[in-house]
Structures are given as structure tokens and as C-alpha cells.
Amino acid sequence: MPPAPRGFAGWRGRRPFWGGLLIVLAGAEILFTEKAPMRMVIHIGMLGLAGYVIPTLMVLCGLLLIFHPVQRVFYSVLAVLATLGSWVTSNLGGFFIGLLLGLIGSSLAFGWLPDQPRRRRALRREAKREATPA
């Protein structure tokens, strides 16, 4: 078996990086729509506070997925619940963009497995690199 990649690619391969990144982007997008200067954005009472807490929780879950992947199942379930909660509290989940990014990212993070064998395509690519004289 060929050695694992080093550097950023190796670090990224040992965690649900893309799922966590999508969740962070979703939370940031929803927070951005909270600050949008539109007349249709109305905050009343506790829903106004939840409109800021839920996307902040999403950003936190995404960062924890990237930097602490051991608890990926808990963080991804919490992120999907926060994403679905943003539908009600945060302008339809950031006008559907943040909602979709959060759901896709949570699904990617939940489905990620830590000890996956290398893909055949990656193995073939490495074999071609080794076979080609430098």
C-alpha cells in the first residue's frame, strides 16, 4: 500500500473537511442575511435572538467537525438540527442557500468514515506518478 499523502492533503483526508467547511459557510451565510438591510427581515422577541444563536451554533459545529473529528456523528446531527431550525428563525434558512449548504455539509460529515481504504482512482494516479520517470 502506498504511503498516505503528507501536508494539507493528508490532514484534510483524516477528517470530514468538506462537510465541516460547508456547514461553516452555511452558518456564515445565514448570519450575513441576518444583517441584510431589508425591510422584510423582522426580528421579534426570542426569535430575534435565536436568529443569531442558531447560525453561530452551525459555525461552531462546522469548526469542531474540522478540528475535532472524533465526535463527528454528534456534531453533524447537531448541525442538521440547527440547519432545520434556521428555516423558522433565520429568514428561511438564509433564503434557502444556507439551508441547502448546511444540509449537504451535515450529510457529508455524517457519512464520512475515518478509516476508509484508498480509492482505486487515487491508487492508479499514484502508480502512474511512480511509473513516469522524473
PDB file of C-alpha atoms in Angstrom, residues 9 21 29 32 36 38 41 47-49 69 71-72 81 95 101 103 107 118 120 124 127 131:
ATOM      1  CA  ALA A   9      -3.957  16.944   1.758  1.00  0.00           C
ATOM      2  CA  LEU A  21     -16.473  23.658   5.542  1.00  0.00           C
ATOM      3  CA  GLU A  29     -24.305  32.955   5.036  1.00  0.00           C
ATOM      4  CA  PHE A  32     -24.927  37.546   6.815  1.00  0.00           C
ATOM      5  CA  ALA A  36     -29.049  42.371   5.494  1.00  0.00           C
ATOM      6  CA  MET A  38     -34.027  44.676   4.083  1.00  0.00           C
ATOM      7  CA  VAL A  41     -36.237  40.970   7.756  1.00  0.00           C
ATOM      8  CA  LEU A  47     -36.861  34.604  17.622  1.00  0.00           C
ATOM      9  CA  GLY A  48     -34.536  37.534  17.061  1.00  0.00           C
ATOM     10  CA  LEU A  49     -32.011  36.049  19.489  1.00  0.00           C
ATOM     11  CA  PRO A  69     -13.468  14.818  14.019  1.00  0.00           C
ATOM     12  CA  GLN A  71     -17.241  13.320  17.663  1.00  0.00           C
ATOM     13  CA  ARG A  72     -18.377  13.758  14.039  1.00  0.00           C
ATOM     14  CA  LEU A  81     -30.934  20.144  13.658  1.00  0.00           C
ATOM     15  CA  PHE A  95     -33.075  32.355   1.791  1.00  0.00           C
ATOM     16  CA  LEU A 101     -25.389  24.155   2.282  1.00  0.00           C
ATOM     17  CA  LEU A 103     -27.974  20.010   4.944  1.00  0.00           C
ATOM     18  CA  SER A 107     -24.855  14.742   5.353  1.00  0.00           C
ATOM     19  CA  ARG A 118      -7.739   4.464  -0.620  1.00  0.00           C
ATOM     20  CA  ARG A 120      -8.813   2.931  -6.863  1.00  0.00           C
ATOM     21  CA  ARG A 124      -3.900   4.400 -10.135  1.00  0.00           C
ATOM     22  CA  ALA A 127       1.049   4.279  -9.703  1.00  0.00           C
ATOM     23  CA  ALA A 131       5.978   4.709 -13.247  1.00  0.00           C
TER      24      ALA A 131
END
